[in-house]
JSON list of C-alpha atoms in Angstrom, two decimals:
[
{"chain": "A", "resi": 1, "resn": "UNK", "atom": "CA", "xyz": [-19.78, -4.70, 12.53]},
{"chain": "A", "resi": 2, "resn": "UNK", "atom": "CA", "xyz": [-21.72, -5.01, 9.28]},
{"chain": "A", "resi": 3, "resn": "UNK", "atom": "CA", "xyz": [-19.62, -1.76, 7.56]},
{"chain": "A", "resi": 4, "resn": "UNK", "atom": "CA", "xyz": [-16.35, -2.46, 6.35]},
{"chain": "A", "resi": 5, "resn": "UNK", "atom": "CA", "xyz": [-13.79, -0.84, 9.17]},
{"chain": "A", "resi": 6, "resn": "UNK", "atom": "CA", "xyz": [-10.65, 0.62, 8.00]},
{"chain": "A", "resi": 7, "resn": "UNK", "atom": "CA", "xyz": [-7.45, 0.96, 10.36]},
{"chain": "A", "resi": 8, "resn": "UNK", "atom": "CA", "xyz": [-4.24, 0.38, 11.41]},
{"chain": "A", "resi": 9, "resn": "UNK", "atom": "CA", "xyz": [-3.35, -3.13, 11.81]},
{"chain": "A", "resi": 10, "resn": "UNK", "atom": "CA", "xyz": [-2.78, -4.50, 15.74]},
{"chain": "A", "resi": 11, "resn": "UNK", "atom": "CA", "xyz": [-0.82, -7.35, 16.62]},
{"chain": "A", "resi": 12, "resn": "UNK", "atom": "CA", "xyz": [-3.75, -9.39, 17.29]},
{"chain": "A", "resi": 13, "resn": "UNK", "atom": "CA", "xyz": [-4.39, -8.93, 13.67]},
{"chain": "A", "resi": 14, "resn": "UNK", "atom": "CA", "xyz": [-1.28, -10.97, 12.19]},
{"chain": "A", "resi": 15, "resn": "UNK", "atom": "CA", "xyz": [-2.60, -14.35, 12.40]},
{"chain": "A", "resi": 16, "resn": "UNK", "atom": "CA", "xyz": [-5.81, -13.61, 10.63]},
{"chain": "A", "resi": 17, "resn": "UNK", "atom": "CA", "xyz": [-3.77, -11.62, 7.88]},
{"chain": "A", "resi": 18, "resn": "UNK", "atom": "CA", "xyz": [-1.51, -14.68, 7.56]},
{"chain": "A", "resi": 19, "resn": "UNK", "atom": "CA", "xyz": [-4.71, -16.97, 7.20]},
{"chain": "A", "resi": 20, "resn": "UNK", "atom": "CA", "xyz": [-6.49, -14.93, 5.24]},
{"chain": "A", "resi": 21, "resn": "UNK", "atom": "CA", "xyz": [-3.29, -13.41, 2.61]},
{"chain": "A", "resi": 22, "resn": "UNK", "atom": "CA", "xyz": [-0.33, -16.50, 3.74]},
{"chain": "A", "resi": 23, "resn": "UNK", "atom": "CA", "xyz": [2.51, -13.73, 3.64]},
{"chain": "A", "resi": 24, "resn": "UNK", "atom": "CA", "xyz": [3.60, -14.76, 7.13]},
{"chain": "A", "resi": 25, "resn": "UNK", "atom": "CA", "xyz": [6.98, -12.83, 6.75]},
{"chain": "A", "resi": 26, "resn": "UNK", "atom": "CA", "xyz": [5.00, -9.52, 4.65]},
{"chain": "A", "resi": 27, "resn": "UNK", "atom": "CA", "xyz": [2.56, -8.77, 7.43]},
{"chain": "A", "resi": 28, "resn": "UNK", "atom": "CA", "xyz": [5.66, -9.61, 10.55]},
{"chain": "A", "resi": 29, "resn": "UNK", "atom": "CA", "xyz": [7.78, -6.93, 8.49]},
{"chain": "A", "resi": 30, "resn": "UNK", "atom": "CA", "xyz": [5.25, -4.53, 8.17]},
{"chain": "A", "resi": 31, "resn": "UNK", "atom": "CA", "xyz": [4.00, -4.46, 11.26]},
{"chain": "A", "resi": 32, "resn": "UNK", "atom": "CA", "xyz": [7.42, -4.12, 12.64]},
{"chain": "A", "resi": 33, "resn": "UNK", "atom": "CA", "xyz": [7.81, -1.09, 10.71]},
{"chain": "A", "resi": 34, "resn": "UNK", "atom": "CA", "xyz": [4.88, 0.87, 11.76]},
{"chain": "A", "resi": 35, "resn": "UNK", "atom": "CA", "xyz": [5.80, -0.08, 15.51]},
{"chain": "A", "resi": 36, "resn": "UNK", "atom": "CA", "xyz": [8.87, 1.47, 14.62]},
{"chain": "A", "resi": 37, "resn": "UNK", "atom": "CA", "xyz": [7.01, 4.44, 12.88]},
{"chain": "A", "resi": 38, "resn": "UNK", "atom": "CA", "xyz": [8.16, 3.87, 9.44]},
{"chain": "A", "resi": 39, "resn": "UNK", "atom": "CA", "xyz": [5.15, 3.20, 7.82]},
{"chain": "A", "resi": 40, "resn": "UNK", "atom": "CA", "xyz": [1.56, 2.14, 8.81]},
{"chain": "A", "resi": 41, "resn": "UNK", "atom": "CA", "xyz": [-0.37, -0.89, 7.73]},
{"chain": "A", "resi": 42, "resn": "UNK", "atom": "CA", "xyz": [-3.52, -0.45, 6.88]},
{"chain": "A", "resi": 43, "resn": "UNK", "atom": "CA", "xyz": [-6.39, -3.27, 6.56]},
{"chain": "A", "resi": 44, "resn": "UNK", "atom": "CA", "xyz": [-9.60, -3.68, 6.04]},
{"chain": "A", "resi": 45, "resn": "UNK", "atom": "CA", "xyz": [-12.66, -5.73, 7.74]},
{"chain": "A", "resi": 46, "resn": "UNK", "atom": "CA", "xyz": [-15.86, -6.84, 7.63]},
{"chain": "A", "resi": 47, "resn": "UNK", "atom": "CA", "xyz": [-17.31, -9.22, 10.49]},
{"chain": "A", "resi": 48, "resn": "UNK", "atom": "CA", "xyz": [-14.22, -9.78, 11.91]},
{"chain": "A", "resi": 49, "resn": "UNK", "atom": "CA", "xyz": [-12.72, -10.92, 8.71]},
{"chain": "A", "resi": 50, "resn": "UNK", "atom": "CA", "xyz": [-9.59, -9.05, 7.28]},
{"chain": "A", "resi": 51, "resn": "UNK", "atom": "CA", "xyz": [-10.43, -8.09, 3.33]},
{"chain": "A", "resi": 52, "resn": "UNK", "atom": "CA", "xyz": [-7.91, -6.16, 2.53]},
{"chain": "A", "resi": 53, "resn": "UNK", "atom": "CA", "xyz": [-4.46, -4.19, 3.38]},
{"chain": "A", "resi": 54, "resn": "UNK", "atom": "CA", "xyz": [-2.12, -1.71, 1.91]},
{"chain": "A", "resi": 55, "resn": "UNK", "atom": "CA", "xyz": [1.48, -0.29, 3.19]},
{"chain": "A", "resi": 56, "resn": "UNK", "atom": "CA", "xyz": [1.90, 3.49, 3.19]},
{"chain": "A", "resi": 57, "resn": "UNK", "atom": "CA", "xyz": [5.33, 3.40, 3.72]},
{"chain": "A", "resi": 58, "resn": "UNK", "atom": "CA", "xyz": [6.86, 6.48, 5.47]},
{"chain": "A", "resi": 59, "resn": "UNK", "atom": "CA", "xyz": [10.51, 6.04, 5.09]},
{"chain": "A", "resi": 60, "resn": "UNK", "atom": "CA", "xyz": [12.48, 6.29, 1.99]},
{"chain": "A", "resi": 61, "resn": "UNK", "atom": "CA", "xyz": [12.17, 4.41, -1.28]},
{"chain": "A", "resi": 62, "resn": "UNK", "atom": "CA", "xyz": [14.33, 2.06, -1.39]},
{"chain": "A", "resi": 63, "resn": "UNK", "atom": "CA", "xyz": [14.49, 2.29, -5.35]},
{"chain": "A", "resi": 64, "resn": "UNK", "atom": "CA", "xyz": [17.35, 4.99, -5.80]},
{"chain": "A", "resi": 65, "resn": "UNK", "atom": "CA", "xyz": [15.42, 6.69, -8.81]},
{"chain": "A", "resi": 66, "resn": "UNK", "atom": "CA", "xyz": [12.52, 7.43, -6.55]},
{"chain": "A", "resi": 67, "resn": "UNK", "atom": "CA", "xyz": [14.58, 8.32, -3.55]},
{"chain": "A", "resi": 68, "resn": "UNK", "atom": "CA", "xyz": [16.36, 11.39, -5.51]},
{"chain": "A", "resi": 69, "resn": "UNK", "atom": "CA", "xyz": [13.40, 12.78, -7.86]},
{"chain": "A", "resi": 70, "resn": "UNK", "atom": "CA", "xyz": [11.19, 11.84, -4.78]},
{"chain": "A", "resi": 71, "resn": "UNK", "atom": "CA", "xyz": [12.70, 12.67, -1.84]},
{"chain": "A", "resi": 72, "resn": "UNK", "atom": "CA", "xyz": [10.47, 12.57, 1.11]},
{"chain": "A", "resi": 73, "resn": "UNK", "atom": "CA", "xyz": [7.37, 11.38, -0.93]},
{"chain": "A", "resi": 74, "resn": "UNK", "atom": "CA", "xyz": [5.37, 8.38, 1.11]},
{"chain": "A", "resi": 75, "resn": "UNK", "atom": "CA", "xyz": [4.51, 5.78, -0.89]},
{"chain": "A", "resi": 76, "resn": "UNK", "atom": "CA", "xyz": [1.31, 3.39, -0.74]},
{"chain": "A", "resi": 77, "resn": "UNK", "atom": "CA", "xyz": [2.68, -0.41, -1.75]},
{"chain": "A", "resi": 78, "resn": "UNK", "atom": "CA", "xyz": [1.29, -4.30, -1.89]},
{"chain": "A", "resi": 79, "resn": "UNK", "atom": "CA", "xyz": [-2.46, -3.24, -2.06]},
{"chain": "A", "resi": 80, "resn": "UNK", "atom": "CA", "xyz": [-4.35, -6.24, -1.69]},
{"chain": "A", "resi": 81, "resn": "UNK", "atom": "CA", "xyz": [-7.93, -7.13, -1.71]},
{"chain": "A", "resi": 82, "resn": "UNK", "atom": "CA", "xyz": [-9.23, -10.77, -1.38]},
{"chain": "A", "resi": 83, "resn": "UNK", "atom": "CA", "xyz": [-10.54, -12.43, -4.13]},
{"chain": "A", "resi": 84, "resn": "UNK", "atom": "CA", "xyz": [-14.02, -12.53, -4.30]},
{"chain": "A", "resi": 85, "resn": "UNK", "atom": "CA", "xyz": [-14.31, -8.89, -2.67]},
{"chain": "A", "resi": 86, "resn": "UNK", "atom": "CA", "xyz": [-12.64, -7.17, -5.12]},
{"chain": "A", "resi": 87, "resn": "UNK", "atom": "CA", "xyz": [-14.72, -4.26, -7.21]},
{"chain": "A", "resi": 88, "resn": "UNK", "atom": "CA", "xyz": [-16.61, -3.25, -3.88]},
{"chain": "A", "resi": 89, "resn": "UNK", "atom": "CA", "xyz": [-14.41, -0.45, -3.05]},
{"chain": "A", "resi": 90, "resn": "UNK", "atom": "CA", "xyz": [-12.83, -1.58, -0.66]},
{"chain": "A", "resi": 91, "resn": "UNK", "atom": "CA", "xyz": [-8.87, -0.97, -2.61]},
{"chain": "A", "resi": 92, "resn": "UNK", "atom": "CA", "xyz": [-10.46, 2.70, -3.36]},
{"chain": "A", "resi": 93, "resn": "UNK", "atom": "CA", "xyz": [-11.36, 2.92, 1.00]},
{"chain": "A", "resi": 94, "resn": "UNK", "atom": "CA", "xyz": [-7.98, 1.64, 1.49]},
{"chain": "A", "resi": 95, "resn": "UNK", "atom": "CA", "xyz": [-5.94, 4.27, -0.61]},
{"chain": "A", "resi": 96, "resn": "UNK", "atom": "CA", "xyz": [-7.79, 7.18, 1.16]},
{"chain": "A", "resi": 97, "resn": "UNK", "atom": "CA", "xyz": [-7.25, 6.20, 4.37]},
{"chain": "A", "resi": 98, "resn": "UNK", "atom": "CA", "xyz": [-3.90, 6.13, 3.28]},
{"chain": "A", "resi": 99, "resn": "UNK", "atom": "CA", "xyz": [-4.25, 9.66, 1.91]},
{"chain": "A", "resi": 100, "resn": "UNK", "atom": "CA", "xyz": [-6.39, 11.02, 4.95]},
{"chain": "A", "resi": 101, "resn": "UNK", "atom": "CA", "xyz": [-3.10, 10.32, 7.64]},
{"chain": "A", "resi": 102, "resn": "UNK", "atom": "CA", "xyz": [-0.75, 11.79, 5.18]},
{"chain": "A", "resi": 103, "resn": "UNK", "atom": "CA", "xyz": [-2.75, 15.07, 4.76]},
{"chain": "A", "resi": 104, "resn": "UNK", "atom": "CA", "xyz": [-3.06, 14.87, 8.32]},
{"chain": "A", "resi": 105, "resn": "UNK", "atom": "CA", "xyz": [0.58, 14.63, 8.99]},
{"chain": "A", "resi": 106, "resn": "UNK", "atom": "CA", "xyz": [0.91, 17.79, 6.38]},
{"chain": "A", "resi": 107, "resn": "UNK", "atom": "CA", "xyz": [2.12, 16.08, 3.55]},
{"chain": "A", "resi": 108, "resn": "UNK", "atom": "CA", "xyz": [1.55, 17.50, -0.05]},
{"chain": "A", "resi": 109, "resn": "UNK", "atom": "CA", "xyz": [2.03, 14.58, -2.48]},
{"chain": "A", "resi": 110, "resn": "UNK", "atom": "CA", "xyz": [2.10, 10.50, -2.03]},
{"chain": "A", "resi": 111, "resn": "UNK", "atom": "CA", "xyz": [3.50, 8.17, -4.81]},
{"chain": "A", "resi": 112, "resn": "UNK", "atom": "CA", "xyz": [2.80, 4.40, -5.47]},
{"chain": "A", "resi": 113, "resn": "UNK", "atom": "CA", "xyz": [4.42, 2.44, -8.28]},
{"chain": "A", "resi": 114, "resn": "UNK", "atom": "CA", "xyz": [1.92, -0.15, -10.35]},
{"chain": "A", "resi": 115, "resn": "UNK", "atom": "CA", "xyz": [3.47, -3.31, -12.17]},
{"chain": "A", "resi": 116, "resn": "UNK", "atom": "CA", "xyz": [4.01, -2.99, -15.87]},
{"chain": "A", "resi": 117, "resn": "UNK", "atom": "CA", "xyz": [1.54, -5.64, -16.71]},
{"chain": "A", "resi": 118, "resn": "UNK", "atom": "CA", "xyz": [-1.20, -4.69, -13.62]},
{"chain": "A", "resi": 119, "resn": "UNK", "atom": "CA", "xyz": [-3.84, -2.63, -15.82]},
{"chain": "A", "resi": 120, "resn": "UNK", "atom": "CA", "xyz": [-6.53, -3.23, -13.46]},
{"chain": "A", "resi": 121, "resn": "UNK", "atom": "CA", "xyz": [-4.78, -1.59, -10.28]},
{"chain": "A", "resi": 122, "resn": "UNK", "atom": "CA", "xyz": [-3.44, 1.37, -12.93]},
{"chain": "A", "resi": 123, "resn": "UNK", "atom": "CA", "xyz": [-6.85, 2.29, -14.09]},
{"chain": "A", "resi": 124, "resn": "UNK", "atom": "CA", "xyz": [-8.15, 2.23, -10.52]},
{"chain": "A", "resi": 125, "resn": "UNK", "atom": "CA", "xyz": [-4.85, 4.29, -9.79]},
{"chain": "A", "resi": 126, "resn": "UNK", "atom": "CA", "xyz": [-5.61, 7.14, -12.29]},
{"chain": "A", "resi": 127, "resn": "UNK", "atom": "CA", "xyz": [-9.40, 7.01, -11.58]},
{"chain": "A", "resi": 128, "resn": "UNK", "atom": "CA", "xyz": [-8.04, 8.21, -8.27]},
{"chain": "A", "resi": 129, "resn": "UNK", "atom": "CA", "xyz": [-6.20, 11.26, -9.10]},
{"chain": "A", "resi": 130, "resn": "UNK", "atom": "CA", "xyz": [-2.65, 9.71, -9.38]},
{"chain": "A", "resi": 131, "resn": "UNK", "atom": "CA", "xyz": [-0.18, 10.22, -12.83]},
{"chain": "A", "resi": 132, "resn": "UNK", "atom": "CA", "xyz": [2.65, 9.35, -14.02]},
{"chain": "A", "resi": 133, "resn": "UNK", "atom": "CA", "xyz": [5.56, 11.13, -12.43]},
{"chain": "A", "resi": 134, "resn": "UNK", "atom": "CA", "xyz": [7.24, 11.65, -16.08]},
{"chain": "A", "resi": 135, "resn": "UNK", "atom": "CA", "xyz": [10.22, 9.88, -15.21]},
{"chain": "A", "resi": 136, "resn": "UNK", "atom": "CA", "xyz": [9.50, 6.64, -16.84]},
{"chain": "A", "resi": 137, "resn": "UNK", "atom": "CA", "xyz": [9.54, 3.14, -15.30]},
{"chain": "A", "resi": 138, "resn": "UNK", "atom": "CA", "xyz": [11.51, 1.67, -12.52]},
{"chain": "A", "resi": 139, "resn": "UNK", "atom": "CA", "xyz": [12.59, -1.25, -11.64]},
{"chain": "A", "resi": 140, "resn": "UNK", "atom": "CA", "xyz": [10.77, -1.55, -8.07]},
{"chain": "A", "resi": 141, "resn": "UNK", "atom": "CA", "xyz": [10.64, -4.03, -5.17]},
{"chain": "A", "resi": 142, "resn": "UNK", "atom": "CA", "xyz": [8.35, -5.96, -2.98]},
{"chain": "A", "resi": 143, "resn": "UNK", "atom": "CA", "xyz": [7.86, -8.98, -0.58]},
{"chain": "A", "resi": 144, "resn": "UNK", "atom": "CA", "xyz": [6.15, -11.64, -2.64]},
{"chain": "A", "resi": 145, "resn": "UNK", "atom": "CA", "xyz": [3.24, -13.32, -1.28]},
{"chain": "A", "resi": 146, "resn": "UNK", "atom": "CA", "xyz": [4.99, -16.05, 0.45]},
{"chain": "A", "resi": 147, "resn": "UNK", "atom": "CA", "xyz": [6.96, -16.36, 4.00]},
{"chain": "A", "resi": 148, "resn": "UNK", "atom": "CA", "xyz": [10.33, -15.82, 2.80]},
{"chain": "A", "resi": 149, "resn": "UNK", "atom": "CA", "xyz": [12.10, -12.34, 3.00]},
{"chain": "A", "resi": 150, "resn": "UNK", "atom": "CA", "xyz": [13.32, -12.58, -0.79]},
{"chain": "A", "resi": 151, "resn": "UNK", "atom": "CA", "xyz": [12.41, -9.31, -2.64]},
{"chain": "A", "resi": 152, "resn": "UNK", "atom": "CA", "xyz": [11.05, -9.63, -6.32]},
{"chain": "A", "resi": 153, "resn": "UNK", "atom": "CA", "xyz": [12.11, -7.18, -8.45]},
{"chain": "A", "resi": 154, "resn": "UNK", "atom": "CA", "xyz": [9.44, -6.11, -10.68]},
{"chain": "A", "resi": 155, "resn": "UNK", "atom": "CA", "xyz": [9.32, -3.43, -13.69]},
{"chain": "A", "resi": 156, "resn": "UNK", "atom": "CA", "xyz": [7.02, -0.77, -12.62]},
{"chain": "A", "resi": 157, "resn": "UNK", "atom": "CA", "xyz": [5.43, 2.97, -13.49]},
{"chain": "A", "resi": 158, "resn": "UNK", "atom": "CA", "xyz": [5.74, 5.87, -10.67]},
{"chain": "A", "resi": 159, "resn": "UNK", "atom": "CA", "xyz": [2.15, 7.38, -9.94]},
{"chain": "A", "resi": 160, "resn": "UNK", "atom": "CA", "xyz": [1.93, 10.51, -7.92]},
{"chain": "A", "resi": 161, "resn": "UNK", "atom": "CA", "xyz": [-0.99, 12.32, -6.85]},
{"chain": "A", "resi": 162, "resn": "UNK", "atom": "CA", "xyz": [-1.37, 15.41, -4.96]},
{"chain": "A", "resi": 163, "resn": "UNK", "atom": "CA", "xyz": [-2.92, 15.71, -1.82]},
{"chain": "A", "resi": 164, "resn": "UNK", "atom": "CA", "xyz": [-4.64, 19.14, -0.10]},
{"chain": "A", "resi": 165, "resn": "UNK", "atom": "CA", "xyz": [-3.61, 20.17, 3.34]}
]
């Protein structure tokens, strides 16, 4: 298992996400919603390790500005790559698997919203095909990275990219 494996994340997964990211509470909540098909979490590993993880989340936005110019648009949230792995591709392998089970499912767009202040994750956003939805930003929100079940509110641009059947 020397190639980095991308897939859905099993429940014998969680406790090496929570070592690996903390987010106890993130990774229970997400993985409760793709057992409840609302979403799928994917992750990323190499040697048994988890490196990475992203949400494509299948159900509504919960931002009301999204749900009505978006309706029906998945949307990839809380991409995450370990330090010290980061710049190997692995975010990039993460998005497209993301993109592969939408096209898959027949869907013709997918959306993600980026911080204000997160250039890095932008430019590897737009290197990827996604743009600004024209709309301007929102104010979006996410688990923060710790075991509570607060949501941060952040400031955030809409991305959308098109995807071929």
């Amino acid at each position: 298992m020397n190639e980095l494996e991308i897939r859905p994340a099993r429940v014998a997964d969680l406790e090496l996400l929570t070592q690996a990211f903390g987010q106890g509470y993130f990774f229970a909540e997400r993985f409760a919603g793709q057992q409840e098909c609302r979403g799928v979490l994917f992750t990323a590993w190499k040697r048994g390790c988890p490196r990475g993880d992203v949400y494509l989340r299948l159900e509504p936005a919960e931002e009301p500005e999204i749900r009505l110019r978006l309706p029906g648009v998945p949307f990839l949230t809380h991409l995450e790559v370990l330090a010290g792995h980061r710049n190997r591709g692995i975010g990039t392998k993460l998005i497209r698997a993301g993109e592969r089970y939408l096209r898959d499912l027949g869907h013709r767009r997918v959306g993600l919203a980026v911080e204000l202040t997160n250039l890095d994750a932008a430019r590897l956003y737009r290197r990827l095909g996604y743009s600004a939805w024209g709309f301007g930003p929102v104010v979006c929100y996410d688990l923060p990275d710790g075991d509570r079940a607060v949501r941060l509110a952040q400031r955030c641009d809409v991305l959308v990219k098109r995807i071929r059947g």
